[in-house]
Tab-separated table of N, CA and C in Angstrom:
chain	number	residue	atom	x	y	z
A	99	MET	N	0.851	-1.177	0.000
A	99	MET	CA	0.000	0.000	0.000
A	99	MET	C	0.887	1.227	0.000
A	100	ASP	N	0.459	2.285	-0.660
A	100	ASP	CA	1.283	3.472	-0.797
A	100	ASP	C	1.092	4.484	0.325
A	101	GLY	N	0.274	4.176	1.337
A	101	GLY	CA	0.088	5.073	2.472
A	101	GLY	C	-1.038	6.077	2.286
A	102	PHE	N	-1.651	6.152	1.090
A	102	PHE	CA	-2.759	7.070	0.875
A	102	PHE	C	-4.045	6.435	1.370
A	103	ASP	N	-4.893	7.230	1.970
A	103	ASP	CA	-6.179	6.770	2.470
A	103	ASP	C	-7.180	6.835	1.328
A	104	ARG	N	-7.583	5.695	0.793
A	104	ARG	CA	-8.469	5.656	-0.354
A	104	ARG	C	-9.916	5.348	0.034
A	105	ARG	N	-10.222	5.432	1.321
A	105	ARG	CA	-11.588	5.184	1.757
A	105	ARG	C	-12.490	6.330	1.321
A	106	THR	N	-13.757	6.031	1.165
A	106	THR	CA	-14.767	7.045	0.906
A	106	THR	C	-15.734	7.034	2.065
A	107	PRO	N	-16.477	8.125	2.281
A	107	PRO	CA	-17.448	8.119	3.375
A	107	PRO	C	-18.372	6.921	3.259
A	108	GLY	N	-18.627	6.264	4.380
A	108	GLY	CA	-19.581	5.160	4.416
A	108	GLY	C	-19.034	3.843	3.911
A	109	ASP	N	-17.701	3.697	3.826
A	109	ASP	CA	-17.145	2.447	3.346
A	109	ASP	C	-17.650	1.254	4.137
A	110	VAL	N	-17.939	1.429	5.408
A	110	VAL	CA	-18.408	0.333	6.236
A	110	VAL	C	-19.543	0.816	7.116
A	111	ASP	N	-20.564	0.068	7.248
A	111	ASP	CA	-21.708	0.215	8.136
A	111	ASP	C	-22.307	1.611	8.231
A	112	GLY	N	-22.193	2.402	7.175
A	112	GLY	CA	-22.839	3.701	7.154
A	112	GLY	C	-22.149	4.753	7.977
A	113	SER	N	-21.089	4.418	8.688
A	113	SER	CA	-20.402	5.368	9.543
A	113	SER	C	-19.361	6.141	8.763
A	114	ALA	N	-18.931	7.254	9.318
A	114	ALA	CA	-17.823	7.986	8.732
A	114	ALA	C	-16.588	7.110	8.795
A	115	PRO	N	-15.671	7.209	7.835
A	115	PRO	CA	-14.539	6.293	7.772
A	115	PRO	C	-13.719	6.202	9.047
A	116	SER	N	-13.493	7.299	9.736
A	116	SER	CA	-12.632	7.269	10.915
A	116	SER	C	-13.233	6.498	12.075
A	117	GLU	N	-14.509	6.177	12.008
A	117	GLU	CA	-15.166	5.499	13.106
A	117	GLU	C	-15.037	3.984	13.048
A	118	HIS	N	-14.498	3.435	11.956
A	118	HIS	CA	-14.530	1.986	11.846
A	118	HIS	C	-13.259	1.379	11.297
A	119	VAL	N	-12.220	2.121	11.128
A	119	VAL	CA	-10.979	1.575	10.617
A	119	VAL	C	-9.941	1.592	11.721
A	120	THR	N	-9.293	0.472	11.921
A	120	THR	CA	-8.261	0.386	12.945
A	120	THR	C	-6.908	0.337	12.264
A	121	SER	N	-5.898	0.847	12.910
A	121	SER	CA	-4.571	0.892	12.313
A	121	SER	C	-3.698	-0.209	12.879
A	122	ASN	N	-2.972	-0.867	11.994
A	122	ASN	CA	-2.024	-1.894	12.392
A	122	ASN	C	-0.596	-1.419	12.189
A	123	GLY	N	-0.399	-0.140	12.062
A	123	GLY	CA	0.927	0.413	11.840
A	123	GLY	C	0.856	1.520	10.822
A	124	PRO	N	1.966	2.174	10.552
A	124	PRO	CA	1.981	3.282	9.613
A	124	PRO	C	1.507	2.869	8.230
A	125	GLY	N	0.533	3.625	7.709
A	125	GLY	CA	0.074	3.416	6.347
A	125	GLY	C	-0.794	2.196	6.141
A	126	THR	N	-1.197	1.506	7.216
A	126	THR	CA	-2.049	0.335	7.048
A	126	THR	C	-3.362	0.568	7.751
A	127	GLY	N	-4.402	-0.015	7.253
A	127	GLY	CA	-5.714	0.077	7.876
A	127	GLY	C	-6.436	-1.238	7.713
A	128	GLN	N	-7.229	-1.585	8.691
A	128	GLN	CA	-7.986	-2.816	8.624
A	128	GLN	C	-9.411	-2.489	9.018
A	129	ARG	N	-10.358	-2.941	8.240
A	129	ARG	CA	-11.755	-2.650	8.501
A	129	ARG	C	-12.242	-3.416	9.724
A	130	ALA	N	-13.045	-2.744	10.535
A	130	ALA	CA	-13.607	-3.388	11.712
A	130	ALA	C	-14.657	-4.419	11.311
A	131	LYS	N	-15.392	-4.172	10.221
A	131	LYS	CA	-16.388	-5.103	9.707
A	131	LYS	C	-16.179	-5.241	8.208
A	132	ALA	N	-16.451	-6.412	7.696
A	132	ALA	CA	-16.303	-6.644	6.263
A	132	ALA	C	-17.362	-5.865	5.497
A	133	ARG	N	-16.971	-5.347	4.344
A	133	ARG	CA	-17.886	-4.618	3.481
A	133	ARG	C	-17.945	-5.334	2.155
A	134	ASP	N	-19.122	-5.415	1.575
A	134	ASP	CA	-19.322	-6.052	0.291
A	134	ASP	C	-19.659	-4.968	-0.718
A	135	SER	N	-18.748	-4.686	-1.653
A	135	SER	CA	-19.016	-3.700	-2.699
A	135	SER	C	-19.896	-4.336	-3.755
A	136	LEU	N	-20.930	-3.639	-4.163
A	136	LEU	CA	-21.875	-4.165	-5.127
A	136	LEU	C	-22.679	-3.013	-5.710
A	137	LEU	N	-23.544	-3.326	-6.631
A	137	LEU	CA	-24.453	-2.336	-7.184
A	137	LEU	C	-25.825	-2.978	-7.284
A	138	LEU	N	-26.706	-2.564	-6.402
A	138	LEU	CA	-28.080	-3.058	-6.381
A	138	LEU	C	-29.032	-1.874	-6.432
A	139	VAL	N	-30.230	-2.111	-6.888
A	139	VAL	CA	-31.279	-1.104	-6.843
A	139	VAL	C	-32.195	-1.468	-5.684
A	140	ALA	N	-32.580	-0.458	-4.913
A	140	ALA	CA	-33.482	-0.671	-3.776
A	140	ALA	C	-34.509	0.456	-3.743
A	141	GLN	N	-35.549	0.259	-2.965
A	141	GLN	CA	-36.556	1.288	-2.729
A	141	GLN	C	-36.269	1.906	-1.372
A	142	CYS	N	-36.410	3.223	-1.271
A	142	CYS	CA	-36.023	3.938	-0.056
A	142	CYS	C	-37.055	5.006	0.280
A	143	ARG	N	-37.317	5.151	1.566
A	143	ARG	CA	-38.176	6.237	2.049
A	143	ARG	C	-37.457	6.932	3.193
A	144	LEU	N	-37.423	8.269	3.151
A	144	LEU	CA	-36.721	9.077	4.148
A	144	LEU	C	-37.694	9.739	5.119
A	145	GLY	N	-37.407	9.632	6.402
A	145	GLY	CA	-38.160	10.357	7.432
A	145	GLY	C	-39.657	10.210	7.292
A	146	GLU	N	-40.339	11.351	7.360
A	146	GLU	CA	-41.803	11.366	7.298
A	146	GLU	C	-42.332	11.437	5.871
A	147	GLN	N	-41.441	11.462	4.887
A	147	GLN	CA	-41.867	11.539	3.488
A	147	GLN	C	-42.629	10.282	3.086
A	148	ARG	N	-43.616	10.454	2.243
A	148	ARG	CA	-44.346	9.304	1.702
A	148	ARG	C	-43.766	8.885	0.359
A	149	THR	N	-42.914	9.735	-0.208
A	149	THR	CA	-42.290	9.441	-1.497
A	149	THR	C	-41.291	8.297	-1.364
A	150	VAL	N	-41.385	7.352	-2.278
A	150	VAL	CA	-40.434	6.245	-2.316
A	150	VAL	C	-39.457	6.529	-3.444
A	151	HIS	N	-38.166	6.518	-3.121
A	151	HIS	CA	-37.109	6.784	-4.085
A	151	HIS	C	-36.457	5.475	-4.504
A	152	GLU	N	-36.102	5.381	-5.782
A	152	GLU	CA	-35.278	4.271	-6.226
A	152	GLU	C	-33.829	4.700	-6.025
A	153	VAL	N	-33.048	3.887	-5.317
A	153	VAL	CA	-31.660	4.230	-5.000
A	153	VAL	C	-30.734	3.108	-5.449
A	154	ARG	N	-29.470	3.459	-5.610
A	154	ARG	CA	-28.439	2.468	-5.880
A	154	ARG	C	-27.687	2.207	-4.595
A	155	VAL	N	-27.549	0.943	-4.255
A	155	VAL	CA	-26.772	0.538	-3.087
A	155	VAL	C	-25.365	0.238	-3.591
A	156	ARG	N	-24.379	0.977	-3.081
A	156	ARG	CA	-22.993	0.841	-3.539
A	156	ARG	C	-22.166	-0.117	-2.698
A	157	ASN	N	-22.420	-0.174	-1.397
A	157	ASN	CA	-21.750	-1.171	-0.567
A	157	ASN	C	-22.643	-1.523	0.597
A	158	LEU	N	-22.368	-2.664	1.175
A	158	LEU	CA	-23.266	-3.239	2.158
A	158	LEU	C	-22.460	-4.039	3.164
A	159	SER	N	-22.768	-3.856	4.432
A	159	SER	CA	-22.171	-4.675	5.484
A	159	SER	C	-23.283	-5.069	6.436
A	160	GLU	N	-22.951	-5.854	7.449
A	160	GLU	CA	-24.001	-6.283	8.381
A	160	GLU	C	-24.589	-5.112	9.162
A	161	GLY	N	-23.856	-4.022	9.297
A	161	GLY	CA	-24.336	-2.893	10.091
A	161	GLY	C	-24.745	-1.667	9.320
A	162	GLY	N	-24.589	-1.660	7.984
A	162	GLY	CA	-24.961	-0.461	7.239
A	162	GLY	C	-24.699	-0.580	5.761
A	163	LEU	N	-24.963	0.512	5.063
A	163	LEU	CA	-24.785	0.533	3.632
A	163	LEU	C	-24.593	1.964	3.143
A	164	MET	N	-24.116	2.087	1.920
A	164	MET	CA	-24.001	3.380	1.284
A	164	MET	C	-24.904	3.365	0.060
A	165	ILE	N	-25.714	4.432	-0.066
A	165	ILE	CA	-26.611	4.537	-1.207
A	165	ILE	C	-26.305	5.806	-1.982
A	166	GLU	N	-26.725	5.815	-3.241
A	166	GLU	CA	-26.692	7.017	-4.064
A	166	GLU	C	-28.104	7.560	-4.120
A	167	LEU	N	-28.255	8.822	-3.720
A	167	LEU	CA	-29.560	9.484	-3.725
A	167	LEU	C	-29.332	10.980	-3.816
A	168	ASP	N	-29.931	11.619	-4.810
A	168	ASP	CA	-29.742	13.055	-5.010
A	168	ASP	C	-30.501	13.915	-3.998
A	169	THR	N	-31.405	13.316	-3.260
A	169	THR	CA	-32.162	14.044	-2.244
A	169	THR	C	-31.362	14.070	-0.953
A	170	PRO	N	-30.920	15.253	-0.501
A	170	PRO	CA	-30.148	15.301	0.749
A	170	PRO	C	-31.038	15.036	1.967
A	171	ALA	N	-30.416	14.557	3.033
A	171	ALA	CA	-31.133	14.313	4.287
A	171	ALA	C	-30.213	14.647	5.448
A	172	ASP	N	-30.802	15.066	6.546
A	172	ASP	CA	-30.031	15.392	7.743
A	172	ASP	C	-29.544	14.121	8.434
A	173	VAL	N	-28.387	14.215	9.060
A	173	VAL	CA	-27.871	13.119	9.871
A	173	VAL	C	-28.913	12.807	10.948
A	174	GLY	N	-29.185	11.537	11.148
A	174	GLY	CA	-30.169	11.108	12.134
A	174	GLY	C	-31.547	10.848	11.549
A	175	THR	N	-31.789	11.234	10.288
A	175	THR	CA	-33.082	10.998	9.644
A	175	THR	C	-33.334	9.499	9.532
A	176	ARG	N	-34.532	9.052	9.884
A	176	ARG	CA	-34.902	7.636	9.763
A	176	ARG	C	-35.009	7.274	8.292
A	177	VAL	N	-34.608	6.054	7.958
A	177	VAL	CA	-34.614	5.571	6.582
A	177	VAL	C	-35.180	4.159	6.557
A	178	TRP	N	-36.086	3.924	5.615
A	178	TRP	CA	-36.630	2.593	5.379
A	178	TRP	C	-36.210	2.179	3.985
A	179	LEU	N	-35.665	0.969	3.850
A	179	LEU	CA	-35.241	0.451	2.556
A	179	LEU	C	-35.830	-0.928	2.326
A	180	ASP	N	-36.167	-1.211	1.088
A	180	ASP	CA	-36.595	-2.542	0.680
A	180	ASP	C	-35.496	-3.059	-0.235
A	181	LEU	N	-34.730	-4.034	0.256
A	181	LEU	CA	-33.544	-4.508	-0.428
A	181	LEU	C	-33.738	-5.946	-0.888
A	182	ARG	N	-33.490	-6.186	-2.146
A	182	ARG	CA	-33.628	-7.515	-2.755
A	182	ARG	C	-32.893	-8.569	-1.934
A	183	GLY	N	-33.578	-9.667	-1.691
A	183	GLY	CA	-32.972	-10.788	-0.978
A	183	GLY	C	-32.971	-10.634	0.536
A	184	ILE	N	-33.197	-9.415	1.009
A	184	ILE	CA	-33.184	-9.160	2.455
A	184	ILE	C	-34.556	-8.708	2.925
A	185	GLY	N	-35.200	-7.872	2.143
A	185	GLY	CA	-36.503	-7.339	2.516
A	185	GLY	C	-36.370	-5.951	3.110
A	186	GLU	N	-37.312	-5.611	3.962
A	186	GLU	CA	-37.332	-4.271	4.546
A	186	GLU	C	-36.324	-4.151	5.681
A	187	ILE	N	-35.526	-3.088	5.631
A	187	ILE	CA	-34.562	-2.786	6.683
A	187	ILE	C	-34.724	-1.327	7.083
A	188	VAL	N	-34.365	-1.030	8.322
A	188	VAL	CA	-34.546	0.319	8.869
A	188	VAL	C	-33.240	0.789	9.487
A	189	GLY	N	-32.969	2.067	9.321
A	189	GLY	CA	-31.772	2.648	9.912
A	189	GLY	C	-31.891	4.159	9.982
A	190	LYS	N	-30.742	4.810	10.088
A	190	LYS	CA	-30.738	6.265	10.114
A	190	LYS	C	-29.532	6.772	9.334
A	191	VAL	N	-29.649	7.999	8.833
A	191	VAL	CA	-28.579	8.619	8.063
A	191	VAL	C	-27.403	8.898	8.988
A	192	ALA	N	-26.231	8.360	8.642
A	192	ALA	CA	-25.016	8.593	9.420
A	192	ALA	C	-24.215	9.748	8.836
A	193	TRP	N	-24.302	9.935	7.504
A	193	TRP	CA	-23.644	11.040	6.814
A	193	TRP	C	-24.302	11.193	5.450
A	194	CYS	N	-24.164	12.380	4.877
A	194	CYS	CA	-24.748	12.663	3.571
A	194	CYS	C	-23.839	13.653	2.864
A	195	ALA	N	-23.370	13.306	1.662
A	195	ALA	CA	-22.471	14.191	0.914
A	195	ALA	C	-22.473	13.828	-0.563
A	196	ALA	N	-22.545	14.833	-1.407
A	196	ALA	CA	-22.363	14.689	-2.856
A	196	ALA	C	-23.191	13.564	-3.476
A	197	GLY	N	-24.474	13.491	-3.145
A	197	GLY	CA	-25.340	12.496	-3.747
A	197	GLY	C	-25.198	11.093	-3.195
A	198	ARG	N	-24.449	10.955	-2.119
A	198	ARG	CA	-24.302	9.652	-1.462
A	198	ARG	C	-24.676	9.779	0.001
A	199	MET	N	-25.076	8.664	0.572
A	199	MET	CA	-25.562	8.686	1.943
A	199	MET	C	-25.162	7.387	2.641
A	200	GLY	N	-24.639	7.511	3.849
A	200	GLY	CA	-24.334	6.347	4.661
A	200	GLY	C	-25.485	6.080	5.602
A	201	ILE	N	-25.918	4.844	5.659
A	201	ILE	CA	-27.040	4.453	6.501
A	201	ILE	C	-26.549	3.450	7.537
A	202	ALA	N	-26.719	3.777	8.810
A	202	ALA	CA	-26.420	2.850	9.905
A	202	ALA	C	-27.704	2.096	10.228
A	203	LEU	N	-27.660	0.779	10.143
A	203	LEU	CA	-28.861	-0.033	10.336
A	203	LEU	C	-29.185	-0.236	11.806
A	204	ASP	N	-30.474	-0.314	12.108
A	204	ASP	CA	-30.931	-0.576	13.473
A	204	ASP	C	-30.620	-2.004	13.911
A	205	THR	N	-30.725	-2.940	12.964
A	205	THR	CA	-30.539	-4.355	13.243
A	205	THR	C	-29.569	-4.932	12.215
A	206	PRO	N	-28.594	-5.715	12.648
A	206	PRO	CA	-27.656	-6.310	11.689
A	206	PRO	C	-28.371	-7.210	10.681
A	207	ILE	N	-27.804	-7.266	9.466
A	207	ILE	CA	-28.346	-8.102	8.397
A	207	ILE	C	-27.250	-9.051	7.907
A	208	ASP	N	-27.637	-10.005	7.088
A	208	ASP	CA	-26.676	-10.875	6.417
A	208	ASP	C	-26.506	-10.326	4.997
A	209	PRO	N	-25.429	-9.588	4.726
A	209	PRO	CA	-25.273	-8.964	3.415
A	209	PRO	C	-25.172	-9.958	2.263
A	210	LYS	N	-24.801	-11.199	2.545
A	210	LYS	CA	-24.693	-12.209	1.486
A	210	LYS	C	-26.058	-12.516	0.871
A	211	LYS	N	-27.121	-12.319	1.623
A	211	LYS	CA	-28.464	-12.588	1.098
A	211	LYS	C	-28.814	-11.666	-0.068
A	212	ALA	N	-28.230	-10.485	-0.123
A	212	ALA	CA	-28.511	-9.542	-1.207
A	212	ALA	C	-27.936	-10.029	-2.534
A	213	ARG	N	-26.953	-10.902	-2.486
A	213	ARG	CA	-26.330	-11.426	-3.702
A	213	ARG	C	-26.996	-12.699	-4.210
A	214	LYS	N	-27.802	-13.331	-3.379
A	214	LYS	CA	-28.449	-14.575	-3.787
A	214	LYS	C	-29.534	-14.280	-4.816
A	215	PRO	N	-29.707	-15.178	-5.805
A	215	PRO	CA	-30.789	-14.995	-6.777
A	215	PRO	C	-32.137	-15.052	-6.073
A	216	VAL	N	-33.052	-14.250	-6.541
A	216	VAL	CA	-34.391	-14.249	-5.961
A	216	VAL	C	-35.360	-14.832	-6.977
A	217	GLY	N	-36.399	-15.497	-6.470
A	217	GLY	CA	-37.386	-16.130	-7.336
A	217	GLY	C	-38.351	-15.122	-7.926
A	218	GLY	N	-39.239	-15.595	-8.750
A	218	GLY	CA	-40.215	-14.736	-9.420
A	218	GLY	C	-41.516	-14.651	-8.658
A	219	GLY	N	-41.467	-14.713	-7.326
A	219	GLY	CA	-42.678	-14.659	-6.513
A	219	GLY	C	-43.330	-13.295	-6.521
A	220	ALA	N	-44.338	-13.147	-5.709
A	220	ALA	CA	-45.089	-11.889	-5.620
A	220	ALA	C	-44.190	-10.777	-5.115
A	221	LYS	N	-44.396	-9.594	-5.657
A	221	LYS	CA	-43.614	-8.428	-5.274
A	221	LYS	C	-44.360	-7.687	-4.167
A	222	THR	N	-43.602	-7.271	-3.154
A	222	THR	CA	-44.210	-6.513	-2.073
A	222	THR	C	-43.708	-5.084	-2.144
A	223	GLY	N	-44.538	-4.145	-1.707
A	223	GLY	CA	-44.163	-2.738	-1.712
A	223	GLY	C	-43.555	-2.329	-0.396
A	224	LEU	N	-42.807	-1.243	-0.410
A	224	LEU	CA	-42.153	-0.713	0.772
A	224	LEU	C	-43.200	-0.185	1.739
A	225	LEU	N	-43.303	-0.795	2.899
A	225	LEU	CA	-44.212	-0.365	3.973
A	225	LEU	C	-45.648	-0.221	3.491
A	226	GLY	N	-46.033	-1.051	2.539
A	226	GLY	CA	-47.410	-1.045	2.058
A	226	GLY	C	-47.758	0.187	1.249
A	227	LEU	N	-46.770	0.969	0.826
A	227	LEU	CA	-47.058	2.179	0.032
A	227	LEU	C	-47.257	1.852	-1.415
């Protein structure tokens, strides 16, 4: 490694990078939780809004995720997401910058389930909306 910090906000569990990376010496970093980089589409609802947004999920861990969404939100805003293979998950905005948002989840998930193929069963809507 060349010693440059190449992390982006929300690399792990929706938190700011400095909150979840531990150092093993000069120029090295080790993630506290594994992150799975991927590109999925999910449905998202922010706070008290009834509008459901289609978002791109850029990375996912058991404790959080990073999404792309052009609608800004305040840190602490409640977020509901419907994620393929996992279903409905709830969390709060940990950070928001430049069209991306880190979400810290209320309950840990199994991120591997998002990669599993899903069947052609009935489709459910986000929170019955």
